[in-house]
Amino acid sequence: MNPSRGHVAGLPEWDRCAVMGVVNVTPDSFSDGGKWFDSDTAVKHGLDLVAEGADLVDVGGESTRPGAPRVDESEELRRVLPVVRGLASEGVLVSVDTMRAAVAEQALAAGAVVVNDVSGGLADPRMVPAVAAARVPFVVMHWRGQSIDMNNRAVYEDVTTEVITELRASLERAVAGGIEPARIVIDPGLGFAKQTPHDLRLVAELGRLRNELERPLLVAASRKRFLGRVLASTDGAPAPPARERDAATAAISALAAREGAWAVRVHEVRASADAVRVAHAVASAGSGEPG
Ligand code: PMM
């Protein structure tokens, strides 16, 4: 293991950047909404992602695209639980992507082993105590409020410094609430209350996040708007739709692995699984820097 990448208590140690595949059981997620909406299709898709090289599968039942309204808790449970159960019963390491403590608790009971909360514990005051009691890994993402109006909050003087300060506050709240530091993963929340220059700056400064917060880092750039903007800017063409951003996503995966990210979260797994393996081989042949 590369010591600088960090290890998350309760999960295996991978010798390279891990790959978390995404299964959104939603009708409206920005890049794959509706595709895996019935449980059997979603389970099959998760198993396909594992066959393509995913180390973990993140299952979510609520879209967080900009402007998205909330779904009812009962509907979120209905979407997520059979998929978590189906994948866990096949031996897959499942992470549940939810802002609700009740969903996290029931998903853990159904076999999930990680809680991925895009609000970093801020949306539901019961989340931190629930994760602390379950003693499972917790992903703390940088978040400035619900998706319905988050773009209004994309205002920064110095995005990396502010994200580090705000993430540190969430991290401290989680630890004060009883979650062991060794189980916490941090995530800059690309695309959440961020404009393209903010996202790019954060990717450029991933090493700073990792060094200053001293926790394993998850990078979730997959198919996000800023990649569309980068691709559009080469010849002024309009940004490609989300599904055509997979090669750009894999490029970020290689860069993130190089910067010592613990894991990348991606919709299309194969290319990123290759990217992190190539980054690891290059790093191993070189100076011992992360890869
Ligand atoms: N982004 C989305 C959903 N869940 N979880 C984490 N930890 N980090 C993210 O940036 C993140 C997330 C956005 O929607 P998607 O599921 O379509 O990628």
JSON list of N, CA and C in Angstrom, two decimals, residues 133-183:
[
{"chain": "A", "resi": 133, "resn": "ALA", "atom": "N", "xyz": [-22.88, 4.75, 15.52]},
{"chain": "A", "resi": 133, "resn": "ALA", "atom": "CA", "xyz": [-23.36, 3.52, 16.17]},
{"chain": "A", "resi": 133, "resn": "ALA", "atom": "C", "xyz": [-23.06, 2.29, 15.31]},
{"chain": "A", "resi": 134, "resn": "ALA", "atom": "N", "xyz": [-23.14, 2.46, 14.00]},
{"chain": "A", "resi": 134, "resn": "ALA", "atom": "CA", "xyz": [-22.92, 1.32, 13.11]},
{"chain": "A", "resi": 134, "resn": "ALA", "atom": "C", "xyz": [-21.44, 1.01, 12.90]},
{"chain": "A", "resi": 135, "resn": "ARG", "atom": "N", "xyz": [-20.56, 1.99, 13.23]},
{"chain": "A", "resi": 135, "resn": "ARG", "atom": "CA", "xyz": [-19.11, 1.82, 13.08]},
{"chain": "A", "resi": 135, "resn": "ARG", "atom": "C", "xyz": [-18.72, 1.40, 11.67]},
{"chain": "A", "resi": 136, "resn": "VAL", "atom": "N", "xyz": [-19.21, 2.17, 10.71]},
{"chain": "A", "resi": 136, "resn": "VAL", "atom": "CA", "xyz": [-18.88, 1.91, 9.30]},
{"chain": "A", "resi": 136, "resn": "VAL", "atom": "C", "xyz": [-18.19, 3.14, 8.71]},
{"chain": "A", "resi": 137, "resn": "PRO", "atom": "N", "xyz": [-17.49, 2.96, 7.57]},
{"chain": "A", "resi": 137, "resn": "PRO", "atom": "CA", "xyz": [-16.90, 4.12, 6.90]},
{"chain": "A", "resi": 137, "resn": "PRO", "atom": "C", "xyz": [-17.95, 5.12, 6.46]},
{"chain": "A", "resi": 138, "resn": "PHE", "atom": "N", "xyz": [-17.55, 6.40, 6.50]},
{"chain": "A", "resi": 138, "resn": "PHE", "atom": "CA", "xyz": [-18.47, 7.50, 6.21]},
{"chain": "A", "resi": 138, "resn": "PHE", "atom": "C", "xyz": [-17.78, 8.46, 5.25]},
{"chain": "A", "resi": 139, "resn": "VAL", "atom": "N", "xyz": [-18.42, 8.73, 4.11]},
{"chain": "A", "resi": 139, "resn": "VAL", "atom": "CA", "xyz": [-17.89, 9.71, 3.16]},
{"chain": "A", "resi": 139, "resn": "VAL", "atom": "C", "xyz": [-18.50, 11.06, 3.48]},
{"chain": "A", "resi": 140, "resn": "VAL", "atom": "N", "xyz": [-17.62, 12.02, 3.79]},
{"chain": "A", "resi": 140, "resn": "VAL", "atom": "CA", "xyz": [-18.03, 13.38, 4.12]},
{"chain": "A", "resi": 140, "resn": "VAL", "atom": "C", "xyz": [-17.73, 14.28, 2.92]},
{"chain": "A", "resi": 141, "resn": "MET", "atom": "N", "xyz": [-18.78, 14.71, 2.23]},
{"chain": "A", "resi": 141, "resn": "MET", "atom": "CA", "xyz": [-18.58, 15.54, 1.04]},
{"chain": "A", "resi": 141, "resn": "MET", "atom": "C", "xyz": [-18.76, 17.02, 1.39]},
{"chain": "A", "resi": 142, "resn": "HIS", "atom": "N", "xyz": [-18.07, 17.88, 0.64]},
{"chain": "A", "resi": 142, "resn": "HIS", "atom": "CA", "xyz": [-18.28, 19.32, 0.80]},
{"chain": "A", "resi": 142, "resn": "HIS", "atom": "C", "xyz": [-19.63, 19.70, 0.21]},
{"chain": "A", "resi": 143, "resn": "TRP", "atom": "N", "xyz": [-20.46, 20.41, 0.97]},
{"chain": "A", "resi": 143, "resn": "TRP", "atom": "CA", "xyz": [-21.86, 20.66, 0.61]},
{"chain": "A", "resi": 143, "resn": "TRP", "atom": "C", "xyz": [-22.30, 21.98, 1.19]},
{"chain": "A", "resi": 144, "resn": "ARG", "atom": "N", "xyz": [-23.02, 22.73, 0.40]},
{"chain": "A", "resi": 144, "resn": "ARG", "atom": "CA", "xyz": [-23.51, 24.03, 0.91]},
{"chain": "A", "resi": 144, "resn": "ARG", "atom": "C", "xyz": [-25.03, 24.13, 0.88]},
{"chain": "A", "resi": 145, "resn": "GLY", "atom": "N", "xyz": [-25.70, 23.01, 0.90]},
{"chain": "A", "resi": 145, "resn": "GLY", "atom": "CA", "xyz": [-27.17, 23.05, 0.91]},
{"chain": "A", "resi": 145, "resn": "GLY", "atom": "C", "xyz": [-27.76, 22.24, -0.22]},
{"chain": "A", "resi": 146, "resn": "GLN", "atom": "N", "xyz": [-29.08, 22.03, -0.12]},
{"chain": "A", "resi": 146, "resn": "GLN", "atom": "CA", "xyz": [-29.78, 21.14, -1.05]},
{"chain": "A", "resi": 146, "resn": "GLN", "atom": "C", "xyz": [-29.63, 21.57, -2.51]},
{"chain": "A", "resi": 147, "resn": "SER", "atom": "N", "xyz": [-29.75, 20.58, -3.40]},
{"chain": "A", "resi": 147, "resn": "SER", "atom": "CA", "xyz": [-29.48, 20.79, -4.83]},
{"chain": "A", "resi": 147, "resn": "SER", "atom": "C", "xyz": [-30.43, 21.78, -5.48]},
{"chain": "A", "resi": 148, "resn": "ILE", "atom": "N", "xyz": [-31.63, 21.92, -4.91]},
{"chain": "A", "resi": 148, "resn": "ILE", "atom": "CA", "xyz": [-32.65, 22.75, -5.55]},
{"chain": "A", "resi": 148, "resn": "ILE", "atom": "C", "xyz": [-32.12, 24.15, -5.87]},
{"chain": "A", "resi": 149, "resn": "ASP", "atom": "N", "xyz": [-31.28, 24.71, -4.99]},
{"chain": "A", "resi": 149, "resn": "ASP", "atom": "CA", "xyz": [-30.77, 26.06, -5.25]},
{"chain": "A", "resi": 149, "resn": "ASP", "atom": "C", "xyz": [-29.27, 26.18, -4.98]},
{"chain": "A", "resi": 150, "resn": "MET", "atom": "N", "xyz": [-28.53, 25.06, -5.11]},
{"chain": "A", "resi": 150, "resn": "MET", "atom": "CA", "xyz": [-27.12, 25.09, -4.70]},
{"chain": "A", "resi": 150, "resn": "MET", "atom": "C", "xyz": [-26.25, 25.97, -5.61]},
{"chain": "A", "resi": 151, "resn": "ASN", "atom": "N", "xyz": [-26.67, 26.15, -6.87]},
{"chain": "A", "resi": 151, "resn": "ASN", "atom": "CA", "xyz": [-25.82, 26.96, -7.76]},
{"chain": "A", "resi": 151, "resn": "ASN", "atom": "C", "xyz": [-25.68, 28.40, -7.27]},
{"chain": "A", "resi": 152, "resn": "ASN", "atom": "N", "xyz": [-26.69, 28.88, -6.51]},
{"chain": "A", "resi": 152, "resn": "ASN", "atom": "CA", "xyz": [-26.59, 30.24, -5.96]},
{"chain": "A", "resi": 152, "resn": "ASN", "atom": "C", "xyz": [-25.47, 30.35, -4.93]},
{"chain": "A", "resi": 153, "resn": "ARG", "atom": "N", "xyz": [-25.05, 29.22, -4.40]},
{"chain": "A", "resi": 153, "resn": "ARG", "atom": "CA", "xyz": [-24.03, 29.24, -3.33]},
{"chain": "A", "resi": 153, "resn": "ARG", "atom": "C", "xyz": [-22.62, 28.99, -3.87]},
{"chain": "A", "resi": 154, "resn": "ALA", "atom": "N", "xyz": [-22.47, 29.01, -5.18]},
{"chain": "A", "resi": 154, "resn": "ALA", "atom": "CA", "xyz": [-21.15, 28.77, -5.79]},
{"chain": "A", "resi": 154, "resn": "ALA", "atom": "C", "xyz": [-20.35, 30.07, -5.82]},
{"chain": "A", "resi": 155, "resn": "VAL", "atom": "N", "xyz": [-20.13, 30.64, -4.66]},
{"chain": "A", "resi": 155, "resn": "VAL", "atom": "CA", "xyz": [-19.43, 31.92, -4.55]},
{"chain": "A", "resi": 155, "resn": "VAL", "atom": "C", "xyz": [-18.24, 31.72, -3.61]},
{"chain": "A", "resi": 156, "resn": "TYR", "atom": "N", "xyz": [-17.04, 31.92, -4.15]},
{"chain": "A", "resi": 156, "resn": "TYR", "atom": "CA", "xyz": [-15.82, 31.70, -3.37]},
{"chain": "A", "resi": 156, "resn": "TYR", "atom": "C", "xyz": [-14.80, 32.80, -3.67]},
{"chain": "A", "resi": 157, "resn": "GLU", "atom": "N", "xyz": [-14.02, 33.14, -2.65]},
{"chain": "A", "resi": 157, "resn": "GLU", "atom": "CA", "xyz": [-12.83, 33.98, -2.87]},
{"chain": "A", "resi": 157, "resn": "GLU", "atom": "C", "xyz": [-11.66, 33.07, -3.27]},
{"chain": "A", "resi": 158, "resn": "ASP", "atom": "N", "xyz": [-11.53, 31.98, -2.51]},
{"chain": "A", "resi": 158, "resn": "ASP", "atom": "CA", "xyz": [-10.45, 31.02, -2.74]},
{"chain": "A", "resi": 158, "resn": "ASP", "atom": "C", "xyz": [-11.06, 29.65, -2.48]},
{"chain": "A", "resi": 159, "resn": "VAL", "atom": "N", "xyz": [-11.45, 28.99, -3.58]},
{"chain": "A", "resi": 159, "resn": "VAL", "atom": "CA", "xyz": [-12.31, 27.81, -3.43]},
{"chain": "A", "resi": 159, "resn": "VAL", "atom": "C", "xyz": [-11.64, 26.71, -2.61]},
{"chain": "A", "resi": 160, "resn": "THR", "atom": "N", "xyz": [-10.37, 26.44, -2.85]},
{"chain": "A", "resi": 160, "resn": "THR", "atom": "CA", "xyz": [-9.75, 25.30, -2.15]},
{"chain": "A", "resi": 160, "resn": "THR", "atom": "C", "xyz": [-9.67, 25.57, -0.65]},
{"chain": "A", "resi": 161, "resn": "THR", "atom": "N", "xyz": [-9.26, 26.79, -0.29]},
{"chain": "A", "resi": 161, "resn": "THR", "atom": "CA", "xyz": [-9.16, 27.11, 1.13]},
{"chain": "A", "resi": 161, "resn": "THR", "atom": "C", "xyz": [-10.53, 27.01, 1.80]},
{"chain": "A", "resi": 162, "resn": "GLU", "atom": "N", "xyz": [-11.56, 27.52, 1.12]},
{"chain": "A", "resi": 162, "resn": "GLU", "atom": "CA", "xyz": [-12.90, 27.49, 1.74]},
{"chain": "A", "resi": 162, "resn": "GLU", "atom": "C", "xyz": [-13.44, 26.07, 1.83]},
{"chain": "A", "resi": 163, "resn": "VAL", "atom": "N", "xyz": [-13.19, 25.27, 0.79]},
{"chain": "A", "resi": 163, "resn": "VAL", "atom": "CA", "xyz": [-13.65, 23.87, 0.83]},
{"chain": "A", "resi": 163, "resn": "VAL", "atom": "C", "xyz": [-12.94, 23.13, 1.96]},
{"chain": "A", "resi": 164, "resn": "ILE", "atom": "N", "xyz": [-11.65, 23.39, 2.12]},
{"chain": "A", "resi": 164, "resn": "ILE", "atom": "CA", "xyz": [-10.90, 22.72, 3.21]},
{"chain": "A", "resi": 164, "resn": "ILE", "atom": "C", "xyz": [-11.47, 23.14, 4.56]},
{"chain": "A", "resi": 165, "resn": "THR", "atom": "N", "xyz": [-11.72, 24.44, 4.74]},
{"chain": "A", "resi": 165, "resn": "THR", "atom": "CA", "xyz": [-12.24, 24.93, 6.03]},
{"chain": "A", "resi": 165, "resn": "THR", "atom": "C", "xyz": [-13.61, 24.32, 6.32]},
{"chain": "A", "resi": 166, "resn": "GLU", "atom": "N", "xyz": [-14.48, 24.30, 5.30]},
{"chain": "A", "resi": 166, "resn": "GLU", "atom": "CA", "xyz": [-15.84, 23.80, 5.53]},
{"chain": "A", "resi": 166, "resn": "GLU", "atom": "C", "xyz": [-15.84, 22.28, 5.70]},
{"chain": "A", "resi": 167, "resn": "LEU", "atom": "N", "xyz": [-14.97, 21.59, 4.96]},
{"chain": "A", "resi": 167, "resn": "LEU", "atom": "CA", "xyz": [-14.89, 20.13, 5.13]},
{"chain": "A", "resi": 167, "resn": "LEU", "atom": "C", "xyz": [-14.34, 19.79, 6.51]},
{"chain": "A", "resi": 168, "resn": "ARG", "atom": "N", "xyz": [-13.37, 20.61, 6.96]},
{"chain": "A", "resi": 168, "resn": "ARG", "atom": "CA", "xyz": [-12.80, 20.36, 8.29]},
{"chain": "A", "resi": 168, "resn": "ARG", "atom": "C", "xyz": [-13.89, 20.47, 9.36]},
{"chain": "A", "resi": 169, "resn": "ALA", "atom": "N", "xyz": [-14.78, 21.44, 9.19]},
{"chain": "A", "resi": 169, "resn": "ALA", "atom": "CA", "xyz": [-15.88, 21.60, 10.16]},
{"chain": "A", "resi": 169, "resn": "ALA", "atom": "C", "xyz": [-16.78, 20.36, 10.16]},
{"chain": "A", "resi": 170, "resn": "SER", "atom": "N", "xyz": [-17.10, 19.84, 8.97]},
{"chain": "A", "resi": 170, "resn": "SER", "atom": "CA", "xyz": [-17.95, 18.64, 8.91]},
{"chain": "A", "resi": 170, "resn": "SER", "atom": "C", "xyz": [-17.24, 17.44, 9.51]},
{"chain": "A", "resi": 171, "resn": "LEU", "atom": "N", "xyz": [-15.93, 17.36, 9.22]},
{"chain": "A", "resi": 171, "resn": "LEU", "atom": "CA", "xyz": [-15.11, 16.27, 9.76]},
{"chain": "A", "resi": 171, "resn": "LEU", "atom": "C", "xyz": [-15.11, 16.32, 11.29]},
{"chain": "A", "resi": 172, "resn": "GLU", "atom": "N", "xyz": [-14.93, 17.52, 11.83]},
{"chain": "A", "resi": 172, "resn": "GLU", "atom": "CA", "xyz": [-14.88, 17.66, 13.29]},
{"chain": "A", "resi": 172, "resn": "GLU", "atom": "C", "xyz": [-16.24, 17.34, 13.91]},
{"chain": "A", "resi": 173, "resn": "ARG", "atom": "N", "xyz": [-17.31, 17.76, 13.22]},
{"chain": "A", "resi": 173, "resn": "ARG", "atom": "CA", "xyz": [-18.65, 17.44, 13.72]},
{"chain": "A", "resi": 173, "resn": "ARG", "atom": "C", "xyz": [-18.86, 15.92, 13.75]},
{"chain": "A", "resi": 174, "resn": "ALA", "atom": "N", "xyz": [-18.38, 15.24, 12.70]},
{"chain": "A", "resi": 174, "resn": "ALA", "atom": "CA", "xyz": [-18.55, 13.79, 12.63]},
{"chain": "A", "resi": 174, "resn": "ALA", "atom": "C", "xyz": [-17.77, 13.11, 13.75]},
{"chain": "A", "resi": 175, "resn": "VAL", "atom": "N", "xyz": [-16.55, 13.59, 13.99]},
{"chain": "A", "resi": 175, "resn": "VAL", "atom": "CA", "xyz": [-15.72, 12.97, 15.04]},
{"chain": "A", "resi": 175, "resn": "VAL", "atom": "C", "xyz": [-16.32, 13.27, 16.42]},
{"chain": "A", "resi": 176, "resn": "ALA", "atom": "N", "xyz": [-16.78, 14.51, 16.60]},
{"chain": "A", "resi": 176, "resn": "ALA", "atom": "CA", "xyz": [-17.40, 14.87, 17.89]},
{"chain": "A", "resi": 176, "resn": "ALA", "atom": "C", "xyz": [-18.65, 14.03, 18.12]},
{"chain": "A", "resi": 177, "resn": "GLY", "atom": "N", "xyz": [-19.30, 13.62, 17.04]},
{"chain": "A", "resi": 177, "resn": "GLY", "atom": "CA", "xyz": [-20.51, 12.80, 17.16]},
{"chain": "A", "resi": 177, "resn": "GLY", "atom": "C", "xyz": [-20.21, 11.32, 17.31]},
{"chain": "A", "resi": 178, "resn": "GLY", "atom": "N", "xyz": [-18.94, 10.96, 17.36]},
{"chain": "A", "resi": 178, "resn": "GLY", "atom": "CA", "xyz": [-18.60, 9.58, 17.69]},
{"chain": "A", "resi": 178, "resn": "GLY", "atom": "C", "xyz": [-18.10, 8.73, 16.53]},
{"chain": "A", "resi": 179, "resn": "ILE", "atom": "N", "xyz": [-17.95, 9.31, 15.33]},
{"chain": "A", "resi": 179, "resn": "ILE", "atom": "CA", "xyz": [-17.41, 8.52, 14.21]},
{"chain": "A", "resi": 179, "resn": "ILE", "atom": "C", "xyz": [-15.89, 8.51, 14.32]},
{"chain": "A", "resi": 180, "resn": "GLU", "atom": "N", "xyz": [-15.32, 7.32, 14.26]},
{"chain": "A", "resi": 180, "resn": "GLU", "atom": "CA", "xyz": [-13.86, 7.23, 14.39]},
{"chain": "A", "resi": 180, "resn": "GLU", "atom": "C", "xyz": [-13.20, 7.89, 13.18]},
{"chain": "A", "resi": 181, "resn": "PRO", "atom": "N", "xyz": [-12.18, 8.73, 13.42]},
{"chain": "A", "resi": 181, "resn": "PRO", "atom": "CA", "xyz": [-11.50, 9.39, 12.30]},
{"chain": "A", "resi": 181, "resn": "PRO", "atom": "C", "xyz": [-11.01, 8.41, 11.24]},
{"chain": "A", "resi": 182, "resn": "ALA", "atom": "N", "xyz": [-10.57, 7.24, 11.68]},
{"chain": "A", "resi": 182, "resn": "ALA", "atom": "CA", "xyz": [-10.02, 6.26, 10.73]},
{"chain": "A", "resi": 182, "resn": "ALA", "atom": "C", "xyz": [-11.06, 5.75, 9.73]},
{"chain": "A", "resi": 183, "resn": "ARG", "atom": "N", "xyz": [-12.36, 6.02, 10.02]},
{"chain": "A", "resi": 183, "resn": "ARG", "atom": "CA", "xyz": [-13.41, 5.56, 9.10]},
{"chain": "A", "resi": 183, "resn": "ARG", "atom": "C", "xyz": [-13.90, 6.67, 8.17]}
]
